[in-house]
């Protein structure tokens, strides 16, 4: 990052948090997981050589196009709170991106894929280690189809939707401002204050979907989430099933 962009970021984010901006790293999440200490800090990279997505998938991270962002915060909860936290952050991120895309509705595919017209625009990977949460966020900002070839699912970017190049600095600054607000709220009140917004953003509610849970594939009708953030589904035999984790997909 140029010196002037660093200053712009510091100026816009209004926070006194250590921020490391790298030209290249393996993965900003991995970097923060292996950075000693327990302080709150941010790592942003211009490219990742081993960007990681959910379900051990690679996260395509070409140089200078997108946002590859991770933040480390103290988080004194067990793994059970992780899925709720990822939903709360997806609501925050979706709301933030929606402000940049008035008139183009965004939605969230459980648990935390941000979609625009069923194409993925952003994803979240949260990892917990010894009282710390590493919140990794990838946003497709300026990537155009020629660079997105390796991606194996429908995707879009802010630039593809808006039709012009997007400045990544204000978006990074907004993430740095909003994430601690979202985390504090989740730590104090859990998922409850995010549920109403989730309902409005839910890409799956009422739709026929399939969940991959380990090796099991289950189909049914999505019925929103419960207060802990688990996906609720009614199967074709009328059985109510609740999933704490898994990979969802919309069936046409
Ligand atoms: C997903 O599969 O939807 C989650 C994608 C998360 C990607 C981000 S990019 C910054 C951070 N570093 C990584 O290696 N992954 C996350």
XYZ file of N, CA and C and ligand atoms in Angstrom:
772
model
N 0.857 -1.198 0.000
C 0.000 0.000 0.000
C 0.889 1.243 0.000
N 0.485 2.250 -0.736
C 1.288 3.475 -0.766
C 1.165 4.195 0.579
N 2.163 5.057 0.862
C 2.144 5.777 2.141
C 0.885 6.640 2.243
N 0.461 7.237 1.132
C -0.706 8.129 1.219
C -1.978 7.322 1.495
N -2.065 6.106 0.932
C -3.232 5.275 1.239
C -3.237 4.835 2.701
N -2.049 4.575 3.244
C -1.974 4.201 4.670
C -2.512 5.334 5.534
N -2.097 6.555 5.187
C -2.558 7.710 5.961
C -4.068 7.878 5.822
N -4.554 7.688 4.591
C -6.008 7.813 4.373
C -6.757 6.798 5.219
N -6.234 5.558 5.255
C -6.899 4.501 6.021
C -6.921 4.851 7.507
N -5.762 5.279 8.019
C -5.694 5.616 9.446
C -6.637 6.763 9.776
N -6.689 7.730 8.871
C -7.536 8.887 9.061
C -9.021 8.486 9.074
N -9.393 7.615 8.119
C -10.806 7.256 7.970
C -11.276 6.278 9.039
N -10.372 5.401 9.527
C -10.887 4.360 10.426
C -11.021 4.859 11.865
N -10.408 5.990 12.198
C -10.576 6.628 13.510
C -10.334 5.666 14.664
N -9.420 4.716 14.509
C -9.134 3.767 15.592
C -7.632 3.671 15.744
N -7.231 3.404 16.957
C -5.800 3.294 17.203
C -5.411 1.813 17.329
N -5.610 1.061 16.249
C -5.337 -0.380 16.272
C -4.124 -0.635 15.376
N -3.192 -1.517 15.785
C -2.090 -1.842 14.873
C -2.633 -2.471 13.581
N -2.230 -1.891 12.456
C -2.670 -2.415 11.156
C -1.431 -2.780 10.345
N -1.393 -4.023 9.908
C -0.290 -4.460 9.055
C -0.851 -4.612 7.644
N -0.254 -3.911 6.665
C -0.712 -4.052 5.268
C 0.422 -4.657 4.487
N 0.200 -5.851 3.955
C 1.261 -6.582 3.269
C 0.991 -6.617 1.771
N 2.069 -6.593 0.990
C 1.887 -6.767 -0.457
C 1.376 -8.173 -0.740
N 1.959 -9.134 -0.009
C 1.573 -10.525 -0.239
C 1.766 -11.315 1.050
N 0.864 -12.239 1.301
C 1.050 -13.178 2.414
C 0.378 -14.487 2.020
N 0.595 -15.543 2.820
C -0.101 -16.789 2.479
C -1.603 -16.594 2.689
N -1.968 -16.174 3.891
C -3.368 -15.936 4.229
C -3.361 -14.956 5.400
N -4.179 -13.925 5.342
C -4.176 -12.945 6.436
C -4.650 -13.605 7.740
N -5.553 -14.597 7.633
C -5.965 -15.319 8.848
C -4.788 -16.087 9.440
N -4.074 -16.824 8.585
C -2.929 -17.610 9.053
C -1.892 -16.686 9.676
N -1.690 -15.535 9.029
C -0.704 -14.567 9.523
C -1.047 -14.139 10.957
N -2.326 -13.805 11.185
C -2.698 -13.360 12.533
C -2.687 -14.516 13.534
N -3.017 -15.712 13.060
C -2.973 -16.874 13.969
C -1.549 -17.113 14.457
N -0.565 -16.777 13.617
C 0.820 -17.063 14.008
C 1.546 -15.816 14.510
N 0.848 -14.699 14.615
C 1.484 -13.498 15.176
C 1.412 -13.583 16.700
N 2.568 -13.532 17.391
C 2.539 -13.669 18.851
C 1.742 -12.542 19.505
N 1.254 -12.821 20.701
C 0.531 -11.798 21.451
C -0.966 -12.035 21.418
N -1.662 -11.218 22.182
C -3.117 -11.383 22.284
C -3.822 -10.061 22.022
N -3.084 -9.086 21.475
C -3.695 -7.769 21.283
C -4.621 -7.773 20.061
N -5.509 -6.795 20.061
C -6.378 -6.581 18.914
C -5.520 -6.033 17.783
N -5.595 -6.643 16.599
C -4.834 -6.125 15.472
C -5.456 -6.526 14.148
N -5.040 -5.826 13.107
C -5.633 -6.021 11.781
C -4.516 -6.414 10.820
N -4.825 -7.281 9.888
C -3.882 -7.573 8.792
C -4.653 -7.490 7.476
N -4.115 -6.714 6.550
C -4.741 -6.571 5.224
C -3.643 -6.892 4.204
N -3.984 -7.674 3.192
C -2.971 -7.993 2.178
C -3.485 -7.607 0.795
N -2.532 -7.258 -0.064
C -2.884 -6.948 -1.448
C -3.103 -8.230 -2.254
N -2.456 -9.314 -1.806
C -2.721 -10.615 -2.437
C -2.421 -11.723 -1.422
N -3.041 -12.870 -1.629
C -2.786 -14.040 -0.771
C -2.394 -15.209 -1.672
N -1.360 -15.941 -1.248
C -0.951 -17.095 -2.060
C -1.702 -18.359 -1.646
N -2.221 -18.356 -0.397
C -2.994 -19.522 0.062
C -4.224 -19.062 0.827
N -4.973 -18.152 0.176
C -6.205 -17.660 0.793
C -7.132 -18.830 1.088
N -7.744 -18.803 2.265
C -8.562 -19.937 2.695
C -10.016 -19.538 2.827
N -10.897 -20.372 2.284
C -12.333 -20.155 2.432
C -12.919 -21.176 3.388
N -14.240 -21.176 3.497
C -14.895 -22.173 4.348
C -14.748 -23.555 3.717
N -14.935 -24.567 4.545
C -14.919 -25.967 4.103
C -13.614 -26.306 3.376
N -12.515 -25.727 3.875
C -11.161 -26.000 3.355
C -11.011 -25.683 1.868
N -11.834 -24.775 1.368
C -11.706 -24.373 -0.029
C -10.682 -23.251 -0.151
N -10.034 -23.128 -1.315
C -9.154 -21.973 -1.502
C -9.980 -20.709 -1.719
N -9.427 -19.563 -1.346
C -10.092 -18.279 -1.620
C -9.217 -17.534 -2.630
N -9.740 -17.385 -3.829
C -8.977 -16.791 -4.929
C -8.637 -15.340 -4.576
N -7.339 -15.012 -4.619
C -6.895 -13.722 -4.062
C -5.913 -12.995 -4.984
N -6.357 -12.632 -6.196
C -5.433 -11.952 -7.117
C -5.002 -10.581 -6.599
N -3.821 -10.177 -7.028
C -3.171 -8.977 -6.478
C -3.926 -7.678 -6.801
N -4.126 -6.900 -5.745
C -4.596 -5.528 -5.921
C -6.057 -5.364 -6.308
N -6.805 -6.474 -6.392
C -8.175 -6.374 -6.911
C -9.226 -6.266 -5.809
N -8.996 -6.999 -4.731
C -10.070 -7.222 -3.757
C -9.612 -6.828 -2.361
N -10.478 -7.107 -1.378
C -10.075 -6.914 0.017
C -9.855 -8.288 0.653
N -8.669 -8.473 1.213
C -8.325 -9.660 2.000
C -7.960 -9.128 3.374
N -8.867 -9.307 4.309
C -8.824 -8.570 5.572
C -9.008 -9.539 6.729
N -8.169 -9.442 7.756
C -8.401 -10.227 8.979
C -8.205 -9.335 10.192
N -9.002 -9.599 11.213
C -8.891 -8.851 12.467
C -8.825 -9.854 13.608
N -7.992 -9.548 14.599
C -7.868 -10.429 15.765
C -8.398 -9.696 16.988
N -9.323 -10.346 17.687
C -9.907 -9.753 18.894
C -9.910 -10.779 20.023
N -9.795 -10.317 21.266
C -10.037 -11.247 22.384
C -11.494 -11.701 22.342
N -11.753 -12.974 22.572
C -13.126 -13.503 22.489
C -13.232 -14.687 23.438
N -13.872 -14.448 24.581
C -13.881 -15.464 25.641
C -15.109 -16.361 25.543
N -15.325 -16.981 24.413
C -16.458 -17.899 24.283
C -15.961 -19.212 23.702
N -16.801 -20.252 23.819
C -16.386 -21.527 23.244
C -16.821 -21.606 21.779
N -16.501 -22.757 21.179
C -16.805 -22.932 19.752
C -18.298 -22.799 19.448
N -19.131 -23.101 20.460
C -20.574 -23.022 20.252
C -21.036 -21.636 19.855
N -20.298 -20.601 20.293
C -20.708 -19.220 19.980
C -20.259 -18.791 18.588
N -19.417 -19.632 17.989
C -18.783 -19.219 16.730
C -19.792 -19.038 15.598
N -20.760 -19.968 15.484
C -21.683 -19.862 14.355
C -22.554 -18.615 14.519
N -22.964 -18.330 15.782
C -23.749 -17.110 16.015
C -22.952 -15.873 15.643
N -21.680 -15.859 16.044
C -20.841 -14.702 15.738
C -20.701 -14.517 14.223
N -20.533 -15.620 13.512
C -20.347 -15.483 12.060
C -21.619 -14.944 11.397
N -22.776 -15.293 11.959
C -24.018 -14.746 11.406
C -24.134 -13.251 11.703
N -23.770 -12.861 12.936
C -23.835 -11.437 13.299
C -22.919 -10.618 12.378
N -21.728 -11.147 12.126
C -20.785 -10.411 11.268
C -21.304 -10.373 9.826
N -21.946 -11.442 9.397
C -22.468 -11.417 8.019
C -23.570 -10.363 7.876
N -24.369 -10.168 8.923
C -25.397 -9.116 8.879
C -24.723 -7.744 8.781
N -23.687 -7.537 9.600
C -22.959 -6.255 9.570
C -22.354 -6.014 8.181
N -21.700 -7.048 7.637
C -21.013 -6.890 6.343
C -22.010 -6.655 5.210
N -23.099 -7.401 5.247
C -24.110 -7.261 4.194
C -24.704 -5.848 4.229
N -24.948 -5.337 5.447
C -25.519 -3.994 5.592
C -24.538 -2.948 5.058
N -23.266 -3.155 5.375
C -22.232 -2.208 4.928
C -22.128 -2.191 3.390
N -22.135 -3.387 2.790
C -22.029 -3.455 1.325
C -23.303 -2.930 0.661
N -24.441 -3.170 1.334
C -25.713 -2.698 0.763
C -25.727 -1.181 0.618
N -25.069 -0.486 1.569
C -25.021 0.983 1.487
C -24.300 1.443 0.217
N -23.381 0.612 -0.271
C -22.648 0.975 -1.490
C -23.424 0.597 -2.747
N -24.475 -0.189 -2.572
C -25.207 -0.708 -3.733
C -26.698 -0.423 -3.608
N -27.062 0.864 -3.505
C -28.489 1.126 -3.348
C -29.247 0.613 -4.578
N -30.366 -0.026 -4.339
C -31.180 -0.489 -5.472
C -30.780 -1.869 -5.977
N -29.709 -2.451 -5.445
C -29.320 -3.816 -5.835
C -29.359 -4.670 -4.581
N -30.440 -5.429 -4.375
C -30.563 -6.133 -3.093
C -29.507 -7.209 -2.890
N -28.926 -7.204 -1.699
C -27.992 -8.244 -1.298
C -28.712 -9.183 -0.338
N -28.183 -10.385 -0.207
C -28.780 -11.328 0.740
C -27.666 -12.185 1.348
N -28.049 -12.964 2.370
C -27.063 -13.838 3.016
C -27.526 -15.282 2.880
N -26.647 -16.108 2.348
C -26.935 -17.547 2.282
C -26.307 -18.182 3.512
N -27.153 -18.763 4.353
C -26.676 -19.346 5.606
C -25.492 -20.262 5.361
N -24.421 -20.224 6.170
C -24.355 -19.353 7.341
C -23.841 -17.936 7.061
N -22.967 -17.765 6.092
C -22.432 -16.397 5.962
C -21.861 -16.055 4.582
N -22.543 -16.493 3.536
C -22.132 -16.066 2.194
C -22.944 -14.828 1.819
N -22.257 -13.758 1.442
C -22.987 -12.561 1.007
C -23.197 -12.671 -0.501
N -24.458 -12.589 -0.900
C -24.804 -12.789 -2.307
C -25.438 -11.549 -2.905
N -25.201 -11.389 -4.203
C -25.935 -10.389 -4.974
C -26.526 -11.149 -6.158
N -27.817 -11.177 -6.256
C -28.500 -11.968 -7.289
C -27.917 -13.386 -7.400
N -27.833 -14.020 -6.248
C -27.343 -15.402 -6.154
C -25.883 -15.601 -6.576
N -25.144 -14.515 -6.701
C -23.714 -14.628 -6.993
C -22.951 -14.140 -5.767
N -21.899 -14.871 -5.405
C -21.191 -14.531 -4.161
C -20.331 -13.280 -4.344
N -20.456 -12.365 -3.393
C -19.643 -11.148 -3.457
C -18.676 -11.057 -2.273
N -18.981 -11.750 -1.178
C -18.088 -11.684 -0.015
C -18.283 -12.927 0.851
N -17.230 -13.266 1.594
C -17.297 -14.424 2.480
C -16.539 -14.160 3.776
N -16.847 -14.957 4.769
C -16.289 -14.755 6.116
C -15.731 -16.086 6.622
N -14.552 -16.040 7.188
C -13.958 -17.236 7.797
C -13.478 -16.855 9.183
N -14.148 -17.378 10.220
C -13.761 -17.049 11.596
C -13.081 -18.253 12.227
N -11.955 -18.004 12.875
C -11.233 -19.080 13.552
C -10.987 -18.656 14.998
N -11.171 -19.599 15.925
C -10.938 -19.306 17.348
C -9.678 -20.012 17.822
N -8.816 -19.316 18.550
C -7.619 -19.912 19.143
C -7.363 -19.272 20.491
N -7.307 -20.044 21.541
C -6.928 -19.589 22.880
C -7.470 -18.212 23.243
N -8.778 -18.080 23.248
C -9.382 -16.822 23.689
C -9.309 -15.700 22.668
N -8.928 -16.030 21.442
C -8.870 -15.001 20.394
C -9.757 -15.429 19.231
N -10.446 -14.457 18.637
C -11.193 -14.729 17.401
C -10.464 -14.053 16.251
N -10.180 -14.825 15.201
C -9.616 -14.245 13.982
C -10.767 -14.170 12.990
N -11.145 -12.957 12.651
C -12.266 -12.750 11.736
C -11.697 -12.412 10.364
N -11.826 -13.342 9.426
C -11.305 -13.126 8.073
C -12.440 -12.761 7.137
N -12.241 -11.701 6.371
C -13.273 -11.243 5.445
C -12.655 -11.064 4.056
N -13.278 -11.681 3.079
C -12.858 -11.480 1.696
C -13.996 -10.813 0.945
N -13.689 -9.701 0.271
C -14.730 -9.002 -0.515
C -14.229 -8.874 -1.945
N -15.055 -9.322 -2.885
C -14.706 -9.132 -4.296
C -15.006 -7.678 -4.646
N -13.948 -6.895 -4.826
C -14.143 -5.453 -5.025
C -14.033 -5.086 -6.509
N -12.845 -5.264 -7.085
C -12.644 -4.830 -8.474
C -12.383 -5.983 -9.431
N -12.480 -7.219 -8.938
C -12.158 -8.373 -9.789
C -13.165 -8.481 -10.935
N -12.643 -8.642 -12.140
C -13.487 -8.794 -13.324
C -13.351 -10.239 -13.824
N -14.256 -10.688 -14.711
C -14.292 -12.111 -15.079
C -12.956 -12.690 -15.518
N -12.122 -11.923 -16.224
C -10.862 -12.491 -16.720
C -9.980 -13.011 -15.582
N -10.113 -12.392 -14.398
C -9.261 -12.806 -13.264
C -9.937 -13.826 -12.353
N -11.232 -14.018 -12.546
C -11.967 -14.866 -11.602
C -12.131 -16.296 -12.074
N -11.410 -16.675 -13.140
C -11.577 -18.006 -13.734
C -11.511 -19.177 -12.768
N -10.570 -19.164 -11.798
C -10.471 -20.353 -10.941
C -11.649 -20.540 -9.981
N -12.539 -19.578 -9.884
C -13.610 -19.691 -8.875
C -14.691 -20.649 -9.381
N -15.045 -21.619 -8.509
C -15.928 -22.701 -8.976
C -17.391 -22.480 -8.612
N -17.774 -21.233 -8.350
C -19.186 -20.961 -8.057
C -19.528 -19.590 -8.636
N -20.815 -19.310 -8.865
C -21.166 -17.997 -9.417
C -20.707 -16.881 -8.477
N -20.064 -15.857 -9.034
C -19.543 -14.780 -8.190
C -19.714 -13.456 -8.917
N -19.671 -12.396 -8.144
C -19.663 -11.064 -8.722
C -18.732 -10.191 -7.895
N -18.622 -8.915 -8.276
C -17.781 -7.982 -7.518
C -18.486 -6.632 -7.509
N -18.049 -5.760 -6.594
C -18.659 -4.424 -6.533
C -18.517 -3.727 -7.887
N -17.347 -3.872 -8.502
C -17.119 -3.195 -9.776
C -18.032 -3.723 -10.882
N -18.261 -5.048 -10.878
C -19.147 -5.607 -11.901
C -20.558 -5.046 -11.753
N -20.960 -4.788 -10.512
C -22.330 -4.299 -10.290
C -22.415 -2.797 -10.556
N -21.428 -2.059 -10.015
C -21.499 -0.597 -10.095
C -21.061 -0.094 -11.481
N -20.154 -0.854 -12.105
C -19.711 -0.457 -13.445
C -18.517 0.484 -13.435
N -17.879 0.657 -12.288
C -16.638 1.446 -12.257
C -15.758 0.942 -11.105
N -14.491 1.327 -11.166
C -13.552 0.872 -10.142
C -13.933 1.426 -8.766
N -13.728 0.630 -7.732
C -14.116 1.029 -6.373
C -12.857 1.194 -5.519
N -12.806 2.286 -4.768
C -11.695 2.577 -3.856
C -11.805 1.630 -2.644
N -10.762 0.827 -2.396
C -10.844 -0.153 -1.304
C -10.644 0.466 0.076
N -10.001 1.647 0.120
C -9.625 2.216 1.427
C -10.844 2.560 2.302
N -11.842 3.307 1.788
C -12.988 3.609 2.667
C -13.712 2.353 3.140
N -13.721 1.316 2.307
C -14.395 0.077 2.700
C -13.619 -0.630 3.821
N -12.300 -0.667 3.688
C -11.472 -1.241 4.779
C -11.673 -0.432 6.064
N -11.707 0.886 5.934
C -11.875 1.739 7.122
C -13.228 1.460 7.775
N -14.268 1.284 6.962
C -15.602 1.005 7.529
C -15.587 -0.336 8.265
N -14.880 -1.317 7.718
C -14.782 -2.619 8.403
C -14.098 -2.459 9.758
N -13.019 -1.679 9.754
C -12.261 -1.496 11.006
C -13.116 -0.774 12.049
N -13.980 0.135 11.593
C -14.866 0.842 12.546
C -16.006 -0.057 13.018
N -16.599 -0.808 12.078
C -17.835 -1.534 12.394
C -17.609 -2.855 13.138
N -16.500 -3.526 12.848
C -16.308 -4.856 13.452
C -16.330 -4.842 14.979
N -15.586 -3.906 15.631
C -15.635 -3.932 17.105
C -17.025 -3.624 17.642
N -17.775 -2.784 16.941
C -19.141 -2.465 17.380
C -19.985 -3.742 17.345
N -19.842 -4.488 16.242
C -20.599 -5.725 16.052
C -20.190 -6.770 17.104
N -18.888 -6.909 17.318
C -18.410 -7.882 18.309
C -18.875 -7.555 19.719
N -18.766 -6.265 20.086
C -19.202 -5.870 21.437
C -20.674 -6.178 21.637
N -21.466 -5.870 20.607
C -22.909 -6.105 20.714
C -23.182 -7.610 20.855
N -22.477 -8.400 20.049
C -22.683 -9.848 20.119
C -22.264 -10.387 21.495
N -21.160 -9.857 22.030
C -20.689 -10.344 23.342
C -21.687 -9.993 24.436
N -22.339 -8.819 24.314
C -23.273 -8.386 25.363
C -24.635 -9.056 25.205
N -25.123 -9.131 23.944
C -26.524 -9.515 23.745
C -26.726 -10.766 22.902
N -25.639 -11.367 22.415
C -25.775 -12.550 21.557
C -26.356 -12.172 20.191
N -27.014 -13.149 19.592
C -27.497 -12.950 18.214
C -28.819 -12.188 18.139
N -29.507 -12.099 19.291
C -30.874 -11.549 19.305
C -31.000 -10.223 18.535
N -30.121 -9.210 18.799
C -30.334 -7.931 18.103
C -30.101 -8.008 16.587
N -29.544 -9.114 16.107
C -29.267 -9.230 14.670
C -30.351 -10.021 13.935
N -31.269 -10.644 14.705
C -32.187 -11.592 14.076
C -33.169 -10.941 13.098
N -33.676 -9.760 13.457
C -34.648 -9.088 12.578
C -34.022 -8.787 11.214
N -32.781 -8.237 11.288
C -32.093 -7.924 10.034
C -31.812 -9.201 9.239
N -31.428 -10.272 9.970
C -31.162 -11.538 9.293
C -32.397 -11.976 8.491
N -33.567 -11.873 9.132
C -34.797 -12.301 8.453
C -34.976 -11.570 7.134
N -34.665 -10.262 7.136
C -34.823 -9.470 5.913
C -33.807 -9.872 4.843
N -32.643 -10.371 5.293
C -31.547 -10.636 4.351
C -31.450 -12.108 3.945
N -32.237 -12.962 4.604
C -32.141 -14.418 4.414
C -32.419 -14.806 2.962
N -31.411 -15.396 2.305
C -31.571 -15.780 0.890
C -32.336 -17.092 0.739
N -32.489 -17.846 1.846
C -33.008 -19.214 1.724
C -34.444 -19.387 2.226
N -34.912 -18.486 3.087
C -36.202 -18.702 3.772
C -37.312 -19.054 2.777
N -37.993 -20.151 3.057
C -39.129 -20.580 2.235
C -38.723 -21.321 0.971
N -37.416 -21.410 0.710
C -36.952 -22.027 -0.542
C -36.582 -23.498 -0.319
N -36.578 -24.244 -1.424
C -36.118 -25.632 -1.369
C -34.597 -25.628 -1.429
N -34.013 -26.246 -0.423
C -32.544 -26.186 -0.316
C -31.970 -27.577 -0.031
N -30.659 -27.626 -0.112
C -29.947 -28.845 0.282
C -28.833 -28.451 1.247
N -28.676 -29.237 2.298
C -27.575 -29.003 3.242
C -26.606 -30.173 3.159
N -25.348 -29.841 3.048
C -24.318 -30.876 3.169
C -23.774 -30.801 4.588
N -23.930 -31.864 5.327
C -23.503 -31.878 6.732
C -22.606 -33.094 6.892
N -21.306 -32.906 6.862
C -20.390 -34.045 6.793
C -20.598 -34.730 5.458
N -20.911 -36.042 5.527
C -21.137 -36.757 4.255
C -22.625 -36.831 3.921
N -23.461 -36.304 4.820
C -24.904 -36.398 4.626
C -25.418 -35.241 3.765
N -26.327 -35.547 2.833
C -26.988 -34.493 2.041
C -28.466 -34.522 2.391
N -28.995 -33.410 2.855
C -30.397 -33.389 3.281
C -31.116 -32.302 2.517
N -32.288 -32.640 1.986
C -33.080 -31.644 1.255
C -34.323 -31.293 2.044
N -34.830 -30.092 1.808
C -36.064 -29.685 2.465
C -36.339 -28.226 2.204
N -37.309 -27.697 2.982
C -37.648 -26.288 2.822
C -37.046 -25.489 3.979
N -36.289 -24.440 3.630
C -35.641 -23.628 4.680
C -36.698 -22.813 5.416
N -36.542 -22.750 6.743
C -37.528 -22.049 7.586
C -36.841 -21.003 8.458
N -35.791 -20.384 7.944
C -35.101 -19.347 8.717
C -34.141 -19.956 9.725
N -33.779 -19.141 10.733
C -32.833 -19.629 11.750
C -33.479 -19.538 13.131
N -32.918 -20.317 14.071
C -33.405 -20.229 15.453
C -32.581 -19.162 16.195
N -32.911 -18.867 17.464
C -32.216 -17.759 18.155
C -30.712 -17.973 18.321
N -30.231 -19.217 18.123
C -28.778 -19.455 18.216
C -28.097 -19.383 16.852
N -28.898 -19.191 15.800
C -28.315 -19.076 14.463
C -28.289 -20.385 13.696
N -28.925 -21.431 14.254
C -28.974 -22.708 13.535
C -30.033 -22.644 12.442
N -29.735 -23.279 11.320
C -30.691 -23.280 10.212
C -31.817 -24.273 10.494
N -33.045 -23.849 10.274
C -34.200 -24.715 10.500
C -34.720 -25.164 9.135
N -34.998 -26.469 9.031
C -35.484 -27.018 7.756
C -36.619 -27.997 8.005
N -37.596 -27.991 7.119
C -38.643 -29.017 7.169
C -38.390 -29.971 5.998
N -38.229 -31.246 6.302
C -37.920 -32.219 5.242
C -39.219 -32.617 4.525
N -39.120 -33.282 3.376
C -40.333 -33.675 2.640
C -41.268 -34.569 3.460
N -40.745 -35.248 4.496
C -41.636 -36.085 5.334
C -42.232 -35.285 6.496
N -41.935 -33.978 6.538
C -42.523 -33.126 7.578
C -41.678 -33.039 8.835
N -40.509 -33.661 8.811
C -39.642 -33.630 9.995
C -38.953 -32.264 10.085
N -38.858 -31.722 11.323
C -38.146 -30.444 11.529
C -36.710 -30.751 11.910
N -35.785 -30.238 11.110
C -34.372 -30.487 11.434
C -33.659 -29.166 11.643
N -32.692 -29.186 12.540
C -31.972 -27.959 12.895
C -30.480 -28.222 12.706
N -29.800 -27.336 11.989
C -28.383 -27.546 11.683
C -27.541 -26.426 12.289
N -26.536 -26.833 13.066
C -25.630 -25.834 13.665
C -24.520 -25.464 12.691
N -24.205 -26.394 11.775
C -23.182 -26.087 10.773
C -23.511 -26.894 9.521
N -22.832 -26.571 8.449
C -23.081 -27.272 7.185
C -22.956 -26.292 6.043
N -23.149 -26.826 4.853
C -23.021 -26.007 3.651
C -24.367 -26.040 2.949
N -24.951 -24.885 2.747
C -26.295 -24.863 2.167
C -26.226 -24.525 0.686
N -27.185 -25.049 -0.074
C -27.327 -24.554 -1.442
C -28.798 -24.573 -1.844
N -29.111 -23.590 -2.676
C -30.469 -23.411 -3.160
C -30.721 -24.420 -4.275
N -31.856 -25.131 -4.235
C -32.165 -26.030 -5.347
C -33.165 -25.311 -6.243
N -32.960 -25.418 -7.515
C -33.857 -24.684 -8.438
C -35.204 -25.403 -8.519
C -15.729 -18.202 2.413
O -15.419 -19.311 1.956
O -16.797 -17.673 2.108
C -14.829 -17.474 3.366
C -13.822 -16.645 2.636
C -12.899 -15.883 3.556
C -11.757 -15.258 2.788
C -10.957 -14.324 3.643
S -9.818 -13.357 2.702
C -9.076 -12.809 4.166
C -9.002 -13.991 5.106
N -7.812 -14.766 4.839
C -8.105 -15.986 4.371
O -7.263 -16.848 4.064
N -9.418 -16.147 4.297
C -10.120 -14.966 4.741
